[in-house]
PDB file of N, CA and C in Angstrom:
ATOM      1  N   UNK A   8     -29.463  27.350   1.382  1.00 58.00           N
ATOM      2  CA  UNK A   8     -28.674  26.141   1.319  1.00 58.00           C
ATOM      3  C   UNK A   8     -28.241  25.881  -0.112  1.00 58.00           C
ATOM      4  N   UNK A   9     -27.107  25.541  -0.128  1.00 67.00           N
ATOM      5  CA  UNK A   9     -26.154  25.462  -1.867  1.00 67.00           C
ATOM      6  C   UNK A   9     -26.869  23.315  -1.797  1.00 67.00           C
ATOM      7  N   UNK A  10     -26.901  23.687  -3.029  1.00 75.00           N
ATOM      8  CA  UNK A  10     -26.748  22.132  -3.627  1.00 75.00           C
ATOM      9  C   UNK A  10     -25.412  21.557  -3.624  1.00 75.00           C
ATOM     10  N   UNK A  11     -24.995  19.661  -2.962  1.00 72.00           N
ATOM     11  CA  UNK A  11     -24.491  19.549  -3.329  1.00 72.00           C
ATOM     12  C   UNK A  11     -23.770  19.402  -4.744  1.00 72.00           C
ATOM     13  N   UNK A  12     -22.845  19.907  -5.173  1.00 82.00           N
ATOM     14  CA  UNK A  12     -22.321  19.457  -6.690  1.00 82.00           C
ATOM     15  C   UNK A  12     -21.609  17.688  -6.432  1.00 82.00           C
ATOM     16  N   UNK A  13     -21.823  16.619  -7.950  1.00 80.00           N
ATOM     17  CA  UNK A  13     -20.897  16.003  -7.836  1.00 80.00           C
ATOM     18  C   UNK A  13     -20.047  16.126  -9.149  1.00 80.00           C
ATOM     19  N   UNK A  14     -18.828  15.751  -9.096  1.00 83.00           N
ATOM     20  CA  UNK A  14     -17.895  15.512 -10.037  1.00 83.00           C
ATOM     21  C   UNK A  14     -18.325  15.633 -11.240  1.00 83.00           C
ATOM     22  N   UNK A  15     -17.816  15.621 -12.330  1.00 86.00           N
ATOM     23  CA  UNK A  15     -18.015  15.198 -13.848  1.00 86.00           C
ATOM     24  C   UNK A  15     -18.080  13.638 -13.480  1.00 86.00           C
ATOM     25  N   UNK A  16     -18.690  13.481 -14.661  1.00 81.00           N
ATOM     26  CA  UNK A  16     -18.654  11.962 -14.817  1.00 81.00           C
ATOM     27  C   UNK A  16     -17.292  11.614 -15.713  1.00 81.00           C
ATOM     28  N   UNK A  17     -16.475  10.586 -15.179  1.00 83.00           N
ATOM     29  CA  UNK A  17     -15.436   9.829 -16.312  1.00 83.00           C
ATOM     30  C   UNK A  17     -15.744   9.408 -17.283  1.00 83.00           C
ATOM     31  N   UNK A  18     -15.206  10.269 -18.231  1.00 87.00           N
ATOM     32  CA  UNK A  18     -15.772   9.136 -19.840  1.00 87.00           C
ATOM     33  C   UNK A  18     -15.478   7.948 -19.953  1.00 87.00           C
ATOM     34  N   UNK A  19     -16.331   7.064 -20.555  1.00 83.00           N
ATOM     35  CA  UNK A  19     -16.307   5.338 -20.708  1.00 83.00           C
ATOM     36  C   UNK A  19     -14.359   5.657 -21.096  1.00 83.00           C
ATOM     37  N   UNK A  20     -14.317   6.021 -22.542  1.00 86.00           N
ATOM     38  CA  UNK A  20     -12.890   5.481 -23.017  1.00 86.00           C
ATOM     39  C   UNK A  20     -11.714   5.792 -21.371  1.00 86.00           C
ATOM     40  N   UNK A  21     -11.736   6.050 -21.082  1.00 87.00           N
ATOM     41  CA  UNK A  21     -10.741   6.410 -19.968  1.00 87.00           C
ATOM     42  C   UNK A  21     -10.679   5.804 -19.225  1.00 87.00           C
ATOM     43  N   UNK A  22     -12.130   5.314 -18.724  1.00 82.00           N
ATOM     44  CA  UNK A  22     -12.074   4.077 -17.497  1.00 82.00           C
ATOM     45  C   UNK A  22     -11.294   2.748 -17.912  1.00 82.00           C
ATOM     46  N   UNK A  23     -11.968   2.217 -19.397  1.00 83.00           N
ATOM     47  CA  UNK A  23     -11.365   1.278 -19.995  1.00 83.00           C
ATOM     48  C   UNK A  23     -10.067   1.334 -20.143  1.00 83.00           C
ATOM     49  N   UNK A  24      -9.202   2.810 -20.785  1.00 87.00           N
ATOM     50  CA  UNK A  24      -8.283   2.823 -20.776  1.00 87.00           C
ATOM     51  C   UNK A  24      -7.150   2.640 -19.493  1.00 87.00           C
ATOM     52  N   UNK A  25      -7.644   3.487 -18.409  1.00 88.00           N
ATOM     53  CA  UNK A  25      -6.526   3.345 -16.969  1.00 88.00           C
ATOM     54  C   UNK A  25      -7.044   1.550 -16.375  1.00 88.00           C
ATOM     55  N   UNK A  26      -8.110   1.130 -16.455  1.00 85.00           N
ATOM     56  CA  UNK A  26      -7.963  -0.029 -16.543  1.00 85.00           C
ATOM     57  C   UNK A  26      -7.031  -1.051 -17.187  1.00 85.00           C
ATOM     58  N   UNK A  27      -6.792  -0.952 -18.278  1.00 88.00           N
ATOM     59  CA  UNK A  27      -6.441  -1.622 -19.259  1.00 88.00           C
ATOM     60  C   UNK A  27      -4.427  -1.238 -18.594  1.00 88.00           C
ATOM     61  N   UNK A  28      -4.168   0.145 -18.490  1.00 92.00           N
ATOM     62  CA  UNK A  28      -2.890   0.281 -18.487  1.00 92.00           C
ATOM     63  C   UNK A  28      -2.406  -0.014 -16.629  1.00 92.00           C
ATOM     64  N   UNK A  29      -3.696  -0.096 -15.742  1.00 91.00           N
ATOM     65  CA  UNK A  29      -3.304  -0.486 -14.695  1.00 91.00           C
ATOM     66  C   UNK A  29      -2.856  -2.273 -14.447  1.00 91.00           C
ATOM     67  N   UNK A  30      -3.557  -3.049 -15.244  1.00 90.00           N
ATOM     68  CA  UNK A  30      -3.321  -4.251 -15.283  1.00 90.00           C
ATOM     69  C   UNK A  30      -2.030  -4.851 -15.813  1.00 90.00           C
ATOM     70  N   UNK A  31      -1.258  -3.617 -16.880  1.00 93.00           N
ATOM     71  CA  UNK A  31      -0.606  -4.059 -17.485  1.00 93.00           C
ATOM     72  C   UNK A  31       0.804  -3.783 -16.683  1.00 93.00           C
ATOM     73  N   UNK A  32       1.049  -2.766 -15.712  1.00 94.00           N
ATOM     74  CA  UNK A  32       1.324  -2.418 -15.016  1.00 94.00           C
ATOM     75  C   UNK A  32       1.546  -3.526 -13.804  1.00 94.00           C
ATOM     76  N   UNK A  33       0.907  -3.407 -13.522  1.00 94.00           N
ATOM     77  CA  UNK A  33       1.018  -4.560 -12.515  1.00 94.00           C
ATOM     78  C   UNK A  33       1.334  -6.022 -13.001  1.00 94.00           C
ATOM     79  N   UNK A  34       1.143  -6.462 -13.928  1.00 94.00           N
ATOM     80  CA  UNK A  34       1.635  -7.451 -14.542  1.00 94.00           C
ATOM     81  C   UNK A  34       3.153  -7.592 -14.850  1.00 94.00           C
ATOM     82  N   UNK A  35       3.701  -6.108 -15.463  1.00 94.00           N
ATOM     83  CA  UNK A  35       4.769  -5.646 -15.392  1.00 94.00           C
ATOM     84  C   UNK A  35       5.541  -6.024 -14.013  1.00 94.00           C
ATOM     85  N   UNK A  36       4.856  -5.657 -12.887  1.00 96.00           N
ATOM     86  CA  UNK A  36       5.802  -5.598 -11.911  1.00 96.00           C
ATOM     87  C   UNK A  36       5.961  -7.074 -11.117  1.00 96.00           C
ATOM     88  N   UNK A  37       4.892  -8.053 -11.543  1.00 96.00           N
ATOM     89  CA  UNK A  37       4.780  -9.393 -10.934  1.00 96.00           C
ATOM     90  C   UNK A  37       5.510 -10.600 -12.293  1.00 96.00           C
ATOM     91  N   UNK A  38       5.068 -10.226 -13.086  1.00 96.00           N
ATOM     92  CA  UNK A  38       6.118 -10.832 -14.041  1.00 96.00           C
ATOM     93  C   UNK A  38       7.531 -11.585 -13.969  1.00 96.00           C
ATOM     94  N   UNK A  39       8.859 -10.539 -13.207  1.00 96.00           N
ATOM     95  CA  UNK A  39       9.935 -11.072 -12.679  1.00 96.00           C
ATOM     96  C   UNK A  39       9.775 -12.483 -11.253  1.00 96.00           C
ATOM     97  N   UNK A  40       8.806 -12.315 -10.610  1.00 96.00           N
ATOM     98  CA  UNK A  40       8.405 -13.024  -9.109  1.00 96.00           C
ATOM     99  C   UNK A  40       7.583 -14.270 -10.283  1.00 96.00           C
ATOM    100  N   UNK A  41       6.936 -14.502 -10.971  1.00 95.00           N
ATOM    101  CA  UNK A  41       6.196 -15.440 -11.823  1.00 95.00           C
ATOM    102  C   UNK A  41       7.546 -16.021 -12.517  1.00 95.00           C
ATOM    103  N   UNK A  42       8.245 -15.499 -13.022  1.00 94.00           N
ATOM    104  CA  UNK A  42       9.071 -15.806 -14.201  1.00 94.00           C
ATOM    105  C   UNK A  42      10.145 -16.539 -13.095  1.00 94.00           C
ATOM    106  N   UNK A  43      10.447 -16.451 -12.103  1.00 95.00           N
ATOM    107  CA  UNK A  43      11.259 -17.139 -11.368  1.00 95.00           C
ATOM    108  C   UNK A  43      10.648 -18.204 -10.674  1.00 95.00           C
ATOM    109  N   UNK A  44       9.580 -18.391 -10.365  1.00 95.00           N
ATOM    110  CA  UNK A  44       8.309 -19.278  -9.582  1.00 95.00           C
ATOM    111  C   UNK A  44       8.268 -20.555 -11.083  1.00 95.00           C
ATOM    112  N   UNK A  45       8.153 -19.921 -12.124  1.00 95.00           N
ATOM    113  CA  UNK A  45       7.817 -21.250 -13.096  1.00 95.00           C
ATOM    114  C   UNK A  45       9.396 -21.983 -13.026  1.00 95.00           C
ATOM    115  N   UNK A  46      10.034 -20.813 -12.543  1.00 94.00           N
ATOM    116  CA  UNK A  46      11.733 -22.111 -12.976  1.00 94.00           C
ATOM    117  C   UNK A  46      12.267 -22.499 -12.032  1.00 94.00           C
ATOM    118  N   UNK A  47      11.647 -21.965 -11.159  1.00 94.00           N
ATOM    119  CA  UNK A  47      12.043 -23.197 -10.004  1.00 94.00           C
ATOM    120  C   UNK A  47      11.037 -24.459  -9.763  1.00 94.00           C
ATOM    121  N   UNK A  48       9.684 -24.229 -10.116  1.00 95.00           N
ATOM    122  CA  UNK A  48       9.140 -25.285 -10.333  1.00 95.00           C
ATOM    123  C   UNK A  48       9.715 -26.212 -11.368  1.00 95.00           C
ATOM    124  N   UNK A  49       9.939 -26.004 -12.660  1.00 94.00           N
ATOM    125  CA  UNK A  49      10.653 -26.750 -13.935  1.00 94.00           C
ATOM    126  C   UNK A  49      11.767 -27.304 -13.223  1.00 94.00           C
ATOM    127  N   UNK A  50      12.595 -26.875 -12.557  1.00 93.00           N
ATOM    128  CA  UNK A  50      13.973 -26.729 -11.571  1.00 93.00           C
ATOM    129  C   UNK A  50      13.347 -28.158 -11.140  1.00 93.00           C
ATOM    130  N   UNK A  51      12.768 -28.356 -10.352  1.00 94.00           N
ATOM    131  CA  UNK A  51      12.144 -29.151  -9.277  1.00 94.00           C
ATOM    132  C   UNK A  51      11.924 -30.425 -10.071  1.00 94.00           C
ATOM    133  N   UNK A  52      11.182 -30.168 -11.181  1.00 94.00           N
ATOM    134  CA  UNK A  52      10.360 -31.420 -12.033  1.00 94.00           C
ATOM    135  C   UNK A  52      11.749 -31.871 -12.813  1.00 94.00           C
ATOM    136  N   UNK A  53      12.621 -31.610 -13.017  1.00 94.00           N
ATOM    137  CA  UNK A  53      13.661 -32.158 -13.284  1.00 94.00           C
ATOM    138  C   UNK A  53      14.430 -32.368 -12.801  1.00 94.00           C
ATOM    139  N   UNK A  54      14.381 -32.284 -11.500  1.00 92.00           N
ATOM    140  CA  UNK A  54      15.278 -33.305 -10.512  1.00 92.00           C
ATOM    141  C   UNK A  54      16.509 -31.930 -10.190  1.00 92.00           C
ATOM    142  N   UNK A  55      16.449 -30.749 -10.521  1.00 91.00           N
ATOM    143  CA  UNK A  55      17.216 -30.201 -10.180  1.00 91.00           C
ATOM    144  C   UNK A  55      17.558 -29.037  -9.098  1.00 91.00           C
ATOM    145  N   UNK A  56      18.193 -28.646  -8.390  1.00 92.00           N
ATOM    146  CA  UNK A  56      18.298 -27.469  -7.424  1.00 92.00           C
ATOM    147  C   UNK A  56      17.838 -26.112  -8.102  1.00 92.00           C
ATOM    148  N   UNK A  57      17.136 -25.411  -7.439  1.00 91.00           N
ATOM    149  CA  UNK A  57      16.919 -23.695  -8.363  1.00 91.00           C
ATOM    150  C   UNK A  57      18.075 -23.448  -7.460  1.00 91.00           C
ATOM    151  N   UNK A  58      19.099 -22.256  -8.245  1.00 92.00           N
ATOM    152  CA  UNK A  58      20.037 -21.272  -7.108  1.00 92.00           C
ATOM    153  C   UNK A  58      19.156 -19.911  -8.568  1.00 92.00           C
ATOM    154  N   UNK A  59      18.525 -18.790  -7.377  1.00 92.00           N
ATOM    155  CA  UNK A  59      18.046 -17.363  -8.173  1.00 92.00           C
ATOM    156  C   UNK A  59      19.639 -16.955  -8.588  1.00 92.00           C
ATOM    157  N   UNK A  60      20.441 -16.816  -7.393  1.00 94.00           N
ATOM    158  CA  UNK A  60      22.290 -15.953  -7.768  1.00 94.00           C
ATOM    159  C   UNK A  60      22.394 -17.174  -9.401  1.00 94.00           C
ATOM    160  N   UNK A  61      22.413 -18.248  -9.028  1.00 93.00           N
ATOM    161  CA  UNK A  61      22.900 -18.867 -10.753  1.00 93.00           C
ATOM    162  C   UNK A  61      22.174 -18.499 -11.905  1.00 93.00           C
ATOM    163  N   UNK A  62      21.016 -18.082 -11.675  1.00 92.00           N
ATOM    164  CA  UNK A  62      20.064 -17.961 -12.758  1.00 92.00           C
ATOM    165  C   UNK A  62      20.640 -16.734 -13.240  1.00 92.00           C
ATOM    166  N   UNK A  63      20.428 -15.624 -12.346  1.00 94.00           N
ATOM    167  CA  UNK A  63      21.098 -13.982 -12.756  1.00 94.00           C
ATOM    168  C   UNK A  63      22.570 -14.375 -13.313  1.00 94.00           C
ATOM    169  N   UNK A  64      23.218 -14.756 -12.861  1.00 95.00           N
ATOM    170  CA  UNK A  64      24.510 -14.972 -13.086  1.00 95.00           C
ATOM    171  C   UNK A  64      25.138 -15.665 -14.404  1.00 95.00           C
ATOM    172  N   UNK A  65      23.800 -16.242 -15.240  1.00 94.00           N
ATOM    173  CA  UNK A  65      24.035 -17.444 -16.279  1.00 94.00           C
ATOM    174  C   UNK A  65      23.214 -16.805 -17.340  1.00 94.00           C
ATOM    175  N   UNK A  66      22.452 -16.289 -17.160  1.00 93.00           N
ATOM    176  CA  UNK A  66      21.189 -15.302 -17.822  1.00 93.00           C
ATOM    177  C   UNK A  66      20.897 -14.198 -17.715  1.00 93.00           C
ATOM    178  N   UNK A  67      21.693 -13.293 -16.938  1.00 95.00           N
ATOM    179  CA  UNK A  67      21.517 -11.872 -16.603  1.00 95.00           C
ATOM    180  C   UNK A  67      19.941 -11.444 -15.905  1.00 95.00           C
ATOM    181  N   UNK A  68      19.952 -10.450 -15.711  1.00 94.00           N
ATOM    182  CA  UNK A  68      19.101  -9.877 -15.321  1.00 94.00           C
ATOM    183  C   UNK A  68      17.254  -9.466 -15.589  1.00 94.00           C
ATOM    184  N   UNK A  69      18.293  -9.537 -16.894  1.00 95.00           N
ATOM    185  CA  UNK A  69      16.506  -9.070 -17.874  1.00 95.00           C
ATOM    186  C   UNK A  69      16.186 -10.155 -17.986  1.00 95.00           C
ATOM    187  N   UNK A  70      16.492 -11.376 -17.558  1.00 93.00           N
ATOM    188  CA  UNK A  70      16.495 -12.800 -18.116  1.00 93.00           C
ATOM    189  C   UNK A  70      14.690 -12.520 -17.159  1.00 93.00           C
ATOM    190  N   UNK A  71      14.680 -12.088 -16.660  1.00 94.00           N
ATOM    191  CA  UNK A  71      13.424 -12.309 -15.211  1.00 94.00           C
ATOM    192  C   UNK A  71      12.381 -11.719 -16.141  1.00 94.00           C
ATOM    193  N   UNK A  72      12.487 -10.917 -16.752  1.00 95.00           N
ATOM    194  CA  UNK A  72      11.767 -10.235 -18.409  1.00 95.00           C
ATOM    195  C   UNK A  72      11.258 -10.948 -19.638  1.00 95.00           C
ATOM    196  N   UNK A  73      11.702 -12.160 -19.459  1.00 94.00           N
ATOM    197  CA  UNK A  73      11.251 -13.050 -21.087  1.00 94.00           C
ATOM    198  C   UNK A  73       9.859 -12.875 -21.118  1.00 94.00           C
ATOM    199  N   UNK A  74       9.560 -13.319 -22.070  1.00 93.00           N
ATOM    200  CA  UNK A  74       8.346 -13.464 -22.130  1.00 93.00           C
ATOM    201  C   UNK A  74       7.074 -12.373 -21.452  1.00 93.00           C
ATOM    202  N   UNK A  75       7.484 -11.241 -21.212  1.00 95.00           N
ATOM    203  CA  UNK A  75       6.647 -10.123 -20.825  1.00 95.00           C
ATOM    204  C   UNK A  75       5.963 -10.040 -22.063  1.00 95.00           C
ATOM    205  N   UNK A  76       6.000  -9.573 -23.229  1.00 95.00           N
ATOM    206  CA  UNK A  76       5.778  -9.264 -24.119  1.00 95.00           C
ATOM    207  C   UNK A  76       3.708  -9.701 -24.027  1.00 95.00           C
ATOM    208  N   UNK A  77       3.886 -11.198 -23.769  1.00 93.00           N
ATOM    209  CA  UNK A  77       2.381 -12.205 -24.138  1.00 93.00           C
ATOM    210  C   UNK A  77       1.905 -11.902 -22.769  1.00 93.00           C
ATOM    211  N   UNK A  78       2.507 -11.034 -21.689  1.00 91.00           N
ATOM    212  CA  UNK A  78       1.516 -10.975 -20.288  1.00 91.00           C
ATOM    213  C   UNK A  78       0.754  -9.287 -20.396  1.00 91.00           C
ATOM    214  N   UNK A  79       1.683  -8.838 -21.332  1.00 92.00           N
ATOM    215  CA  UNK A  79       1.479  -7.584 -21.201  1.00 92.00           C
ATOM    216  C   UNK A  79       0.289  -7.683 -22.219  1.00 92.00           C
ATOM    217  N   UNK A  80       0.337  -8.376 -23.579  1.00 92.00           N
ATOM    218  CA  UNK A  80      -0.348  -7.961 -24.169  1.00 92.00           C
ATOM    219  C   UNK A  80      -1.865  -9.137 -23.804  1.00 92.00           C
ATOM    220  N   UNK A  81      -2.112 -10.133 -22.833  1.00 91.00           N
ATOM    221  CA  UNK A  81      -3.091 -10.206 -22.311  1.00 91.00           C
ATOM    222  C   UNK A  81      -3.683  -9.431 -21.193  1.00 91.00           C
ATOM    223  N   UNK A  82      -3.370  -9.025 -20.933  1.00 89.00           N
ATOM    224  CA  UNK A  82      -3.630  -7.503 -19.948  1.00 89.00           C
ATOM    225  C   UNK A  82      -4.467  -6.607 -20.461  1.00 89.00           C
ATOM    226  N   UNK A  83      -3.306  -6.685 -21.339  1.00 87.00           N
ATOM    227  CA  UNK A  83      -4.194  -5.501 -22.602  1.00 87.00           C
ATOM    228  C   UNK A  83      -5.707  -5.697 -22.874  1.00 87.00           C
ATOM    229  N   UNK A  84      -6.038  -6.924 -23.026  1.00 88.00           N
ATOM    230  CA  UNK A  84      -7.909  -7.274 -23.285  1.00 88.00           C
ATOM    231  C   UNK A  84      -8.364  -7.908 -21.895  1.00 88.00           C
ATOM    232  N   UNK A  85      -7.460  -8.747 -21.059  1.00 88.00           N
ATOM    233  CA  UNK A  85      -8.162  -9.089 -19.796  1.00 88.00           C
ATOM    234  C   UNK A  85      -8.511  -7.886 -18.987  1.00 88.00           C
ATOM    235  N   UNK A  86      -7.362  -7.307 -18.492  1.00 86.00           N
ATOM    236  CA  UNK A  86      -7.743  -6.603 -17.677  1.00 86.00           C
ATOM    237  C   UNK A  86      -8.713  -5.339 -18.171  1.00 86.00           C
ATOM    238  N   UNK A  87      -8.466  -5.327 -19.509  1.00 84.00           N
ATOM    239  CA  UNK A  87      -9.614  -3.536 -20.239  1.00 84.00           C
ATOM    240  C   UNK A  87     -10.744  -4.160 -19.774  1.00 84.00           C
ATOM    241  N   UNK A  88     -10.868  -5.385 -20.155  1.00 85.00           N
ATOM    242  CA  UNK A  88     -12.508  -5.719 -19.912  1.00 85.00           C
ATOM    243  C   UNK A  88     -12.955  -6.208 -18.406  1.00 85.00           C
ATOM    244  N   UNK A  89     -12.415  -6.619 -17.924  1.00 86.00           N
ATOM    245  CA  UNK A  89     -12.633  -7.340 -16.489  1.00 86.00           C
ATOM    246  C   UNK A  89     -12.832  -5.429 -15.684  1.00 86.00           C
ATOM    247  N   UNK A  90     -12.021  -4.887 -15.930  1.00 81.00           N
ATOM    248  CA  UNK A  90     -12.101  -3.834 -14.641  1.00 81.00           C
ATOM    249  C   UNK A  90     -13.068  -2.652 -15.348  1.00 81.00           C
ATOM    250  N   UNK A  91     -12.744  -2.493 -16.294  1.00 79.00           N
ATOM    251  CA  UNK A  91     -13.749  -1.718 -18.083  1.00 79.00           C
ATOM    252  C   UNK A  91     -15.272  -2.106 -17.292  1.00 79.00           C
ATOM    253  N   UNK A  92     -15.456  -3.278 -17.379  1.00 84.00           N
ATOM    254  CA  UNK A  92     -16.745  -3.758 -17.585  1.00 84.00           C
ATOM    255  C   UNK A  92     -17.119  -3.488 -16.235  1.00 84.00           C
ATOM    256  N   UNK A  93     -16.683  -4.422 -14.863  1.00 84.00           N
ATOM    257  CA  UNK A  93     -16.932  -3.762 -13.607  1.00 84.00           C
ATOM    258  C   UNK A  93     -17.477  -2.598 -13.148  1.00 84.00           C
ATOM    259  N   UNK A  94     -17.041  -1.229 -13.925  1.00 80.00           N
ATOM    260  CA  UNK A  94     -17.429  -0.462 -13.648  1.00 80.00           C
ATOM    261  C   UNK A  94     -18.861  -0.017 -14.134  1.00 80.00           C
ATOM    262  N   UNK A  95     -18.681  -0.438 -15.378  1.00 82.00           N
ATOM    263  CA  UNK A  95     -20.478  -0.324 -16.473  1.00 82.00           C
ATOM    264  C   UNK A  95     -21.134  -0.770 -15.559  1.00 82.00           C
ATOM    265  N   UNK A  96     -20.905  -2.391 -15.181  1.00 85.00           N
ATOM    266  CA  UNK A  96     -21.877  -2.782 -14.374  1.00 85.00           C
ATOM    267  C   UNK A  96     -21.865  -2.143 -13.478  1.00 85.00           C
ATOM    268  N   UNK A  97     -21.430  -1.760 -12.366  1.00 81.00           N
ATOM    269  CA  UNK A  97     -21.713  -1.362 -11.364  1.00 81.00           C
ATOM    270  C   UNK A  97     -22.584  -0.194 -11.397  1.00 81.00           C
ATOM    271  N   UNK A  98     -22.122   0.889 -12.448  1.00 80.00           N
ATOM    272  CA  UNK A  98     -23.115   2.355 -12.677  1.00 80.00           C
ATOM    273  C   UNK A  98     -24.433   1.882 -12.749  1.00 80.00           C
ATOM    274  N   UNK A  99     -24.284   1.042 -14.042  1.00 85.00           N
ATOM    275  CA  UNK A  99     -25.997   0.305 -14.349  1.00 85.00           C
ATOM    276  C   UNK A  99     -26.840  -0.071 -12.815  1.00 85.00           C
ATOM    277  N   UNK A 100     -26.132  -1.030 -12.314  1.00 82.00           N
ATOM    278  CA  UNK A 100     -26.562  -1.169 -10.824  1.00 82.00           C
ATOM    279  C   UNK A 100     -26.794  -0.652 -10.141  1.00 82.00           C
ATOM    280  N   UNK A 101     -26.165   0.533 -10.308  1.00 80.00           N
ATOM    281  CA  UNK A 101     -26.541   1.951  -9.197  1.00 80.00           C
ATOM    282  C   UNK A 101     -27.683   2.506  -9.637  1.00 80.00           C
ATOM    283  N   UNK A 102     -28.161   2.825 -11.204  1.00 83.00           N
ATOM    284  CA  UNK A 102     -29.259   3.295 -11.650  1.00 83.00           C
ATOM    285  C   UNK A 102     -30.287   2.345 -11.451  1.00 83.00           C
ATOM    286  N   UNK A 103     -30.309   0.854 -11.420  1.00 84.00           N
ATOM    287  CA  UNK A 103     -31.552   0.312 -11.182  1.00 84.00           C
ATOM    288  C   UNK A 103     -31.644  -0.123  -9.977  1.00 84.00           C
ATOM    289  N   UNK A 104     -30.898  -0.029  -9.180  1.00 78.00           N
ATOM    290  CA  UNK A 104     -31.222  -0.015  -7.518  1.00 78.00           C
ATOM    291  C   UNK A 104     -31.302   0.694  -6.816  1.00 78.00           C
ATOM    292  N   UNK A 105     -30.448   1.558  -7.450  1.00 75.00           N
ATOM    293  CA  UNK A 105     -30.437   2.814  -6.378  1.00 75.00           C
ATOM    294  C   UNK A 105     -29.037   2.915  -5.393  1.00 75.00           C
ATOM    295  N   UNK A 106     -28.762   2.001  -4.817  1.00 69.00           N
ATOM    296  CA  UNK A 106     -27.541   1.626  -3.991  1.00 69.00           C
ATOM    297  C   UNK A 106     -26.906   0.290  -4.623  1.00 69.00           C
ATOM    298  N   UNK A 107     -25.496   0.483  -4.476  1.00 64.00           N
ATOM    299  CA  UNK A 107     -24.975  -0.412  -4.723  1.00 64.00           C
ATOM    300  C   UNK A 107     -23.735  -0.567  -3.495  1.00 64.00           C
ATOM    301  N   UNK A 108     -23.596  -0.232  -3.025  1.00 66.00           N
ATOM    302  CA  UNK A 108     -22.689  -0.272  -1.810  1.00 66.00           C
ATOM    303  C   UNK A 108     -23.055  -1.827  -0.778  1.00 66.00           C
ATOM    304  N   UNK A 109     -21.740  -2.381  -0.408  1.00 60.00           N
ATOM    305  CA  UNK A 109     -21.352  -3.244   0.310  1.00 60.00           C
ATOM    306  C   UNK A 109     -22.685  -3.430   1.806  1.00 60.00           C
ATOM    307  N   UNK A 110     -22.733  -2.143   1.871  1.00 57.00           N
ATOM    308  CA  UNK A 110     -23.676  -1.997   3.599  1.00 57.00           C
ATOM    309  C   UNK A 110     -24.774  -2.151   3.245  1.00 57.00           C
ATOM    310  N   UNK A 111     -25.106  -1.978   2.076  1.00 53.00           N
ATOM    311  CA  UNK A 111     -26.559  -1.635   1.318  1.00 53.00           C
ATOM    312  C   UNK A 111     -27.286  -2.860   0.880  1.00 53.00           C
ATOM    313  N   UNK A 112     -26.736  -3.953   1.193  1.00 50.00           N
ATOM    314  CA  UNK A 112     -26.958  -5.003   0.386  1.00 50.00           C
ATOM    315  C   UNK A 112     -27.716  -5.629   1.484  1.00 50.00           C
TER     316      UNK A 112
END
């Protein structure tokens, strides 16, 4: 009978890192849907109609883009550490319990 083999282990910097660039990523892509959600709320609190066609139409396109810059670069430390850290913990957890799985609990 062969032993199972498992995987290499992922080095720490890498986890942190695809963490860090998955958040930012996705922030990226929710950004435009946020950036239109705050101005139609503002829209609202000032007594006014949102039209999205007027907004593109008065502000172009990338207009849905402002302010990426400060989501991306909180990403950058929220998400490295929130999903970064998740995983530490969880290994650690696995070494002092033994199981860490959902069924296991």
């Amino acid at each position: 009978m062969s032993t199972p083999t498992h995987p290499p282990a992922i080095p720490k910097p890498v986890i942190f890192a695809t963490s860090g660039l998955g958040g930012m990523l996705g922030w990226a892509i929710i950004h435009p849907a946020n950036t239109t959600a705050v101005r139609m709320s503002l829209a609202s609190m000032q007594g006014d109609t949102f039209s999205f066609t007027k907004m593109i139409r008065e502000k172009g396109v990338m207009s849905l883009y402002d302010g990426i810059a400060a989501g991306v670069l909180r990403q950058v430390f929220y998400a490295t550490s929130r999903f970064g850290l998740f995983e530490e913990c969880r290994d650690r957890l696995h070494e002092i319990r033994g199981k860490t799985d959902f069924g296991g609990r």
